[in-house]
Coordinates of C-alpha atoms in Angstrom, one line a residue:
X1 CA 92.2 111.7 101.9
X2 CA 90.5 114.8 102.6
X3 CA 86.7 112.8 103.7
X4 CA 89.2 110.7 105.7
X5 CA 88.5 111.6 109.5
X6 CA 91.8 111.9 111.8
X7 CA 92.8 108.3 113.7
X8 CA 91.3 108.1 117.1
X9 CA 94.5 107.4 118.3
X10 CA 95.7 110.9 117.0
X11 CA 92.5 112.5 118.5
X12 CA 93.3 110.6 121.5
X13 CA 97.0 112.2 121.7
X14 CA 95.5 115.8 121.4
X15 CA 93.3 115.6 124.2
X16 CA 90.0 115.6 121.8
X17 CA 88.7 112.5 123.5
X18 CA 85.2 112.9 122.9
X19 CA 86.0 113.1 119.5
X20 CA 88.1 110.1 119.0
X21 CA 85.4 108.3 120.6
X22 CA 82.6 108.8 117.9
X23 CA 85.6 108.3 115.3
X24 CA 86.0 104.8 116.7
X25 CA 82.4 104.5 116.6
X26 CA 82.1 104.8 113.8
X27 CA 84.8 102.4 112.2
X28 CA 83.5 99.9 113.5
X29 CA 79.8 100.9 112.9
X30 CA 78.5 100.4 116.6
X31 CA 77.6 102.8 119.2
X32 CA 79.9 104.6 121.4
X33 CA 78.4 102.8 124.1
X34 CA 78.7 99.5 123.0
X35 CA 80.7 97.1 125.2
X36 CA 83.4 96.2 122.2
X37 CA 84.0 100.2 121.7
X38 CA 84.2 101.0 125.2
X39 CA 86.9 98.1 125.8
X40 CA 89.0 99.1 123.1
X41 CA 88.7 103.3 123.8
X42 CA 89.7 101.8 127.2
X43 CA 92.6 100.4 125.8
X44 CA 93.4 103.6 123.3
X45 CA 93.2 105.3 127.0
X46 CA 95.5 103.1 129.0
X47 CA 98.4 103.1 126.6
X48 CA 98.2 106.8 125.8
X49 CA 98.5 106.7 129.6
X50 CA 101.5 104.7 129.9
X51 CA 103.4 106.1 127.2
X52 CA 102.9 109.9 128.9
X53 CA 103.8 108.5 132.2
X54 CA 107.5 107.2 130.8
X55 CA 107.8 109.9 128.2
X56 CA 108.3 113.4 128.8
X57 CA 108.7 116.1 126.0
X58 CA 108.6 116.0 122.3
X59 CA 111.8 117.3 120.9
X60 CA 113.9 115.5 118.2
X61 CA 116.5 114.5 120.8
X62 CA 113.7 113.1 123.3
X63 CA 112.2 111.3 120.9
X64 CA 116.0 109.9 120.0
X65 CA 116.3 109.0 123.9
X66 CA 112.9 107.6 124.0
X67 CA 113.5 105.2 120.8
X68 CA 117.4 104.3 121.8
X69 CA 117.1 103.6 125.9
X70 CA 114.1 102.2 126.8
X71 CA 114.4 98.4 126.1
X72 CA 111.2 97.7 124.5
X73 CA 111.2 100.7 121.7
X74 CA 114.8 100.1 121.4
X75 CA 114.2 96.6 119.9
X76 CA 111.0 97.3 117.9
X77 CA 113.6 100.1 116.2
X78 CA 116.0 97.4 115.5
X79 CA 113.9 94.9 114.0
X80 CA 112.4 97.4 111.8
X81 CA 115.8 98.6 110.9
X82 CA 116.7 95.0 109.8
X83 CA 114.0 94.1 108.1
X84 CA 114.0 96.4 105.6
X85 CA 117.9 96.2 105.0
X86 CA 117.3 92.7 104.8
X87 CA 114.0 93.5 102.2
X88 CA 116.5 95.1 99.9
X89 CA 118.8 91.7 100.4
X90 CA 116.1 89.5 98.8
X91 CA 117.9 90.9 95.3
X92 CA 114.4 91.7 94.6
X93 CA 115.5 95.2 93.0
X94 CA 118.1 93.6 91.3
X95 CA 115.7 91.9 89.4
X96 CA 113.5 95.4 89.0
X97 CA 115.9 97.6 87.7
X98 CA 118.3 95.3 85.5
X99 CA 115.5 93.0 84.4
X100 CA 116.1 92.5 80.8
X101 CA 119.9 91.7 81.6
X102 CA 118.6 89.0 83.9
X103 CA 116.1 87.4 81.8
X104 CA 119.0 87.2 79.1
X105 CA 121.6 85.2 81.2
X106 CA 118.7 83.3 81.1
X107 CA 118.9 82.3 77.4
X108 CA 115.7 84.8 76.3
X109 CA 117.4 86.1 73.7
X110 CA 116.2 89.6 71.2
X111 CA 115.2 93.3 73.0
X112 CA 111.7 92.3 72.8
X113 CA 111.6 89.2 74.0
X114 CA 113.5 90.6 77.4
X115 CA 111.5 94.1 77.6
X116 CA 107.9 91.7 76.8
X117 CA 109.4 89.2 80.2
X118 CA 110.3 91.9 81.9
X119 CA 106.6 93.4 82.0
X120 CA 104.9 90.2 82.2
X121 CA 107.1 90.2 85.8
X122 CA 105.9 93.6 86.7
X123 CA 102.2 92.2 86.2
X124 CA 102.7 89.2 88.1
X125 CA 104.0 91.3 91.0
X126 CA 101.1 93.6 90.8
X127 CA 98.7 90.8 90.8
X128 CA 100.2 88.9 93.3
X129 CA 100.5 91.5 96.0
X130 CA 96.6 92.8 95.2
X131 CA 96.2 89.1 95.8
X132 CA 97.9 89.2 99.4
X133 CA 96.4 92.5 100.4
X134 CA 93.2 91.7 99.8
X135 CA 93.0 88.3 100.7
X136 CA 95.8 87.1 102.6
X137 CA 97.6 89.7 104.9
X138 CA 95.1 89.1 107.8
X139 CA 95.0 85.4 108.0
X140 CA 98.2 84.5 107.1
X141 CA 100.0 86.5 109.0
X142 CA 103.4 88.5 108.9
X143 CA 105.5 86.2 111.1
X144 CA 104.2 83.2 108.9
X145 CA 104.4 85.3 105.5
X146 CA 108.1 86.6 106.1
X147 CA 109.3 82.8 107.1
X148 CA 107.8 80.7 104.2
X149 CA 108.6 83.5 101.7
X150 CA 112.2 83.9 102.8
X151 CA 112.8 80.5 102.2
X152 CA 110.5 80.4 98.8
X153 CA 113.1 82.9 97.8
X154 CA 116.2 81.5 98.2
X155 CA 115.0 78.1 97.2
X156 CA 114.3 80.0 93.7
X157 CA 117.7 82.4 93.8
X158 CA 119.3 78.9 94.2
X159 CA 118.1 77.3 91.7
X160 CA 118.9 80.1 89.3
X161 CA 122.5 80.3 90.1
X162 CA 123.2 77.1 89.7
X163 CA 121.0 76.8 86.9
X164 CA 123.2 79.5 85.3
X165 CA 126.8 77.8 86.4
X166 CA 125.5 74.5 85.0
X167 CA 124.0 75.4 81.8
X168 CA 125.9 78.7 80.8
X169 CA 122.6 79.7 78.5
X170 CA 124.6 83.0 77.2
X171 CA 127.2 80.1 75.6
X172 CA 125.0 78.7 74.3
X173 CA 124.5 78.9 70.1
X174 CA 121.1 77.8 69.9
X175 CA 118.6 80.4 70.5
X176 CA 116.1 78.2 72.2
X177 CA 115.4 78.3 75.8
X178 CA 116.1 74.7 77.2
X179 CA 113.5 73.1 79.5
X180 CA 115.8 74.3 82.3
X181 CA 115.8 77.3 81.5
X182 CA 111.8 77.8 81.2
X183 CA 112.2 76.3 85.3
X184 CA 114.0 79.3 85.9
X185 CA 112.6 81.9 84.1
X186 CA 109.3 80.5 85.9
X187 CA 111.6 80.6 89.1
X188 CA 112.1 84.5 88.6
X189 CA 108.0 85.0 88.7
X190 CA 107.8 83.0 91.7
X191 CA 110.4 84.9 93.1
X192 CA 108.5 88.2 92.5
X193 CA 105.0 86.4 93.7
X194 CA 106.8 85.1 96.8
X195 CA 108.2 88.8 97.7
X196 CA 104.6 90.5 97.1
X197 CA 103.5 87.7 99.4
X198 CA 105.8 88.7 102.6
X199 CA 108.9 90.8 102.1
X200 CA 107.6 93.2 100.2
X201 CA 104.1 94.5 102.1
X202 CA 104.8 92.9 105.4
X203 CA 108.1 94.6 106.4
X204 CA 105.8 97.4 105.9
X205 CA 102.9 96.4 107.8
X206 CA 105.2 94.8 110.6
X207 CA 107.1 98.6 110.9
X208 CA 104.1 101.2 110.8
X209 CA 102.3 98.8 114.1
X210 CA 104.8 97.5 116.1
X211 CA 105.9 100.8 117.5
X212 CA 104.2 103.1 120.2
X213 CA 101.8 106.3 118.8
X214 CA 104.5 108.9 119.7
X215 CA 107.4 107.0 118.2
X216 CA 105.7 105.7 115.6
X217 CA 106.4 108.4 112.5
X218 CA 110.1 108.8 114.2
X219 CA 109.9 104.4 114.1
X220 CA 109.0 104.5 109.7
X221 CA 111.6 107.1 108.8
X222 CA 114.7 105.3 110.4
X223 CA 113.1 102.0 108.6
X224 CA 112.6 103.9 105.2
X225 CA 115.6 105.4 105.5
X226 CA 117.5 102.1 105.5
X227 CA 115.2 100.7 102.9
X228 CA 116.3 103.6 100.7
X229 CA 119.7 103.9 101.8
X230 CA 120.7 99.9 100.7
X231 CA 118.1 99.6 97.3
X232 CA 120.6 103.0 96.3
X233 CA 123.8 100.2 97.4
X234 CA 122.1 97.2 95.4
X235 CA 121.3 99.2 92.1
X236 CA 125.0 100.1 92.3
X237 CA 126.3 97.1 93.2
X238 CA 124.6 94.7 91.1
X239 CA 125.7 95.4 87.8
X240 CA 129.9 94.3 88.5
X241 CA 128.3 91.1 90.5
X242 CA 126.8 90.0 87.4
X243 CA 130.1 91.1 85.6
X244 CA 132.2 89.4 88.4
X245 CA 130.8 86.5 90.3
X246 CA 131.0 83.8 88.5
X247 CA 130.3 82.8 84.3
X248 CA 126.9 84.7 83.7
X249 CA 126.8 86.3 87.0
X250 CA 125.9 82.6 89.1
X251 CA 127.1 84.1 92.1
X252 CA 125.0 87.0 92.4
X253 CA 121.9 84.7 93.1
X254 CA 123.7 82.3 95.1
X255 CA 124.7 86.1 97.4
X256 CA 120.9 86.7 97.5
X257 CA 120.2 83.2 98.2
X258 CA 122.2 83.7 101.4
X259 CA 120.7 86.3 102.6
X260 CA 117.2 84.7 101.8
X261 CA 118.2 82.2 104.5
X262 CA 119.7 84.6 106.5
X263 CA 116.8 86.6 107.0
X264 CA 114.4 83.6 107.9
X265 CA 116.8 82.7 110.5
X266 CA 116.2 86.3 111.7
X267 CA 112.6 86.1 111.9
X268 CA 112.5 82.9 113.3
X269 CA 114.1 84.0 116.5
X270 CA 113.5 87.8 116.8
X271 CA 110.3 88.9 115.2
X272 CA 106.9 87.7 117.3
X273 CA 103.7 87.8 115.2
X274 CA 101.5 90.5 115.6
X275 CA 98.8 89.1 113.7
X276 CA 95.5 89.6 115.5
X277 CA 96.8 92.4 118.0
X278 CA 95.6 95.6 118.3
X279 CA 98.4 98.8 118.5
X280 CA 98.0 98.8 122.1
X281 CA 98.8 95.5 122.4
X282 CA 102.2 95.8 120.7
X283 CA 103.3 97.7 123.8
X284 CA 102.3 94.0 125.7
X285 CA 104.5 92.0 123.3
X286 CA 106.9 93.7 123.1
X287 CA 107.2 94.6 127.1
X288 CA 106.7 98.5 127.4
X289 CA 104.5 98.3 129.7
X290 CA 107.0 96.2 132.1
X291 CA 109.6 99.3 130.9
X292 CA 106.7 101.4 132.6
X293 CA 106.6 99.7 135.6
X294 CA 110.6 99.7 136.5
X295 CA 110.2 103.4 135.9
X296 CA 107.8 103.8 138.1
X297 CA 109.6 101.6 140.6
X298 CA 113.1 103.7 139.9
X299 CA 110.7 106.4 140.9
X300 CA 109.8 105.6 143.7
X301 CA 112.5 104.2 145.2
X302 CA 114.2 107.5 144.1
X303 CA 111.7 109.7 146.2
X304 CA 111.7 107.3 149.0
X305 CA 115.4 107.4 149.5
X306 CA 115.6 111.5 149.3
X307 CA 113.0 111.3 151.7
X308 CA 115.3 109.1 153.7
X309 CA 117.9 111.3 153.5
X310 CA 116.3 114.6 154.1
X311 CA 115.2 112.8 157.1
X312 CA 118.7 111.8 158.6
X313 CA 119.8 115.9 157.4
X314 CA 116.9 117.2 159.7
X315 CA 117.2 114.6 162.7
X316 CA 120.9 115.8 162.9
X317 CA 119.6 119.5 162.3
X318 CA 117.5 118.7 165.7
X319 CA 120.7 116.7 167.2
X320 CA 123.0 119.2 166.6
X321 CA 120.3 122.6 167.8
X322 CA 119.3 120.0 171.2
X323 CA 123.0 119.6 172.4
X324 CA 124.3 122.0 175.3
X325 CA 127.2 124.7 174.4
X326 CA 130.3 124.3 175.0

């Protein structure tokens, strides 16, 4: 971190423009004067530009006024906000914290045998999300990585519970794992490849770019906040679910399965892809810059009708001085 320069986009907000310009020039290994930086300082410029000329101040309570009532940074805040409460309502830390209680509804019976499944699913998620980072994130995209994986998820949450309602493996007497049950223990590291491939990184991605450069810190901590906030509510909720709903727990899975549709739903019809776009063009998508424009407009219209009215005041000054005595 400390031979990492600043971003030029922080430069930018400090007035250090000269500075953020060989910083950019750098990233991308051309010239300062090279037609591809200039456009895209250009753009760093303009939206610095546009955000100043809407927002005023930098006070906690601005900042709340400047998230909560203009339109556009208003819904980038809620879709962040959902999207990690619906991250947490993948069940995906129900699986990471009560693990070897899982994988034994599942039939894998003997402490080692749970604790040696349970670490072969933290490797696969490690793997799998080096795999998406590296490979994936910028060519799949996070519209297209949230929608296939949501429903990946609940296809394999589904097939769990009603594996698990079906075959009641904790009944069971034998100690072997039927065929079945090897689908759904291969179901559970799916599950965890599926998350590392779009719930998991993306909501995190989609969160730190949508929002503008001044609300963007203020944009992450209400989002990890609620990430926090509901994984605390599903570590404590999950362990009566498995106790409660249903022989072996069923309808615990069949609850996350839900909300793995659920959320696809979501994405389908509120969350635009951002794939491709560069910070300043979130403030495009996601309309700021028409928020901009009816400011200016309320504005103007504002000046133009004190000016209307301080110039009825003074023709009836001039009226009233012109008129004879009585």
């Amino acid at each position: 971190m400390f031979l990492c320069n600043e971003s030029p986009r922080h430069l930018a907000k400090q007035d250090k423009w000269e500075e953020a310009l060989l910083v950019l020039s750098n990233i991308r290994a051309l010239p300062p004067d090279h037609p591809y930086v200039a456009a895209e300082f250009a753009n760093i410029r303009t939206a610095i530009e546009e955000e100043n000329a809407i927002l005023n101040g930098a006070t906690w309570m601005s900042l709340q006024r400047e998230m909560w009532l203009v339109p556009s940074n208003r819904k980038r805040a809620i879709i962040s906000i959902l999207l990690m409460f619906f991250q947490q309502m993948t069940g995906t830390n129900a699986i990471n914290y009560y693990a070897p209680q899982i994988f034994a509804s599942l039939g894998v019976e003997g402490t080692q045998n749970e604790l040696f499944a349970t670490g072969i699913y933290g490797l696969v998620k490690l793997i799998a999300v080096a795999v998406f980072l590296l490979f994936v994130a910028d060519s799949l995209g996070r519209r297209r990585s949230l929608l296939w994986t949501g429903i990946g998820q609940g296809s394999t949450m589904l097939y769990i519970g009603i594996f698990i309602a079906v075959a009641r493996p904790q009944e069971q007497e034998d100690s072997q794992v039927s065929a079945a049950g090897y689908i759904a223990l291969i179901c559970v590291f799916l599950f965890a490849c599926m998350f590392q491939f779009g719930w998991g990184p993306c909501c995190w991605i989609y969160v730190s770019e949508i929002a503008t450069a001044r609300l963007r810190a203020t944009n992450v901590s209400f989002a990890a906040a609620t990430q926090w906030l509901f994984n605390f509510v599903v570590s404590r909720a999950v362990p009566p679910m498995l106790e409660t709903l249903g022989t072996g727990g069923y309808g615990t899975y069949i609850f996350f399965c839900v909300w793995c549709f659920s959320m696809t739903v979501f994405v389908w019809f509120f969350v635009p892809e951002t794939k491709g776009l560069s910070l300043e063009g979130m403030n495009d998508l996601f309309g700021f810059k028409d928020d901009v424009q009816r400011k200016r407009v309320d504005i103007e219209s504002s000046s133009m009708n004190n000016e209307k009215t301080q110039g009825n005041v003074t023709q009836l000054e001039d009226t009233t001085t012109a008129s004879p005595k009585a």
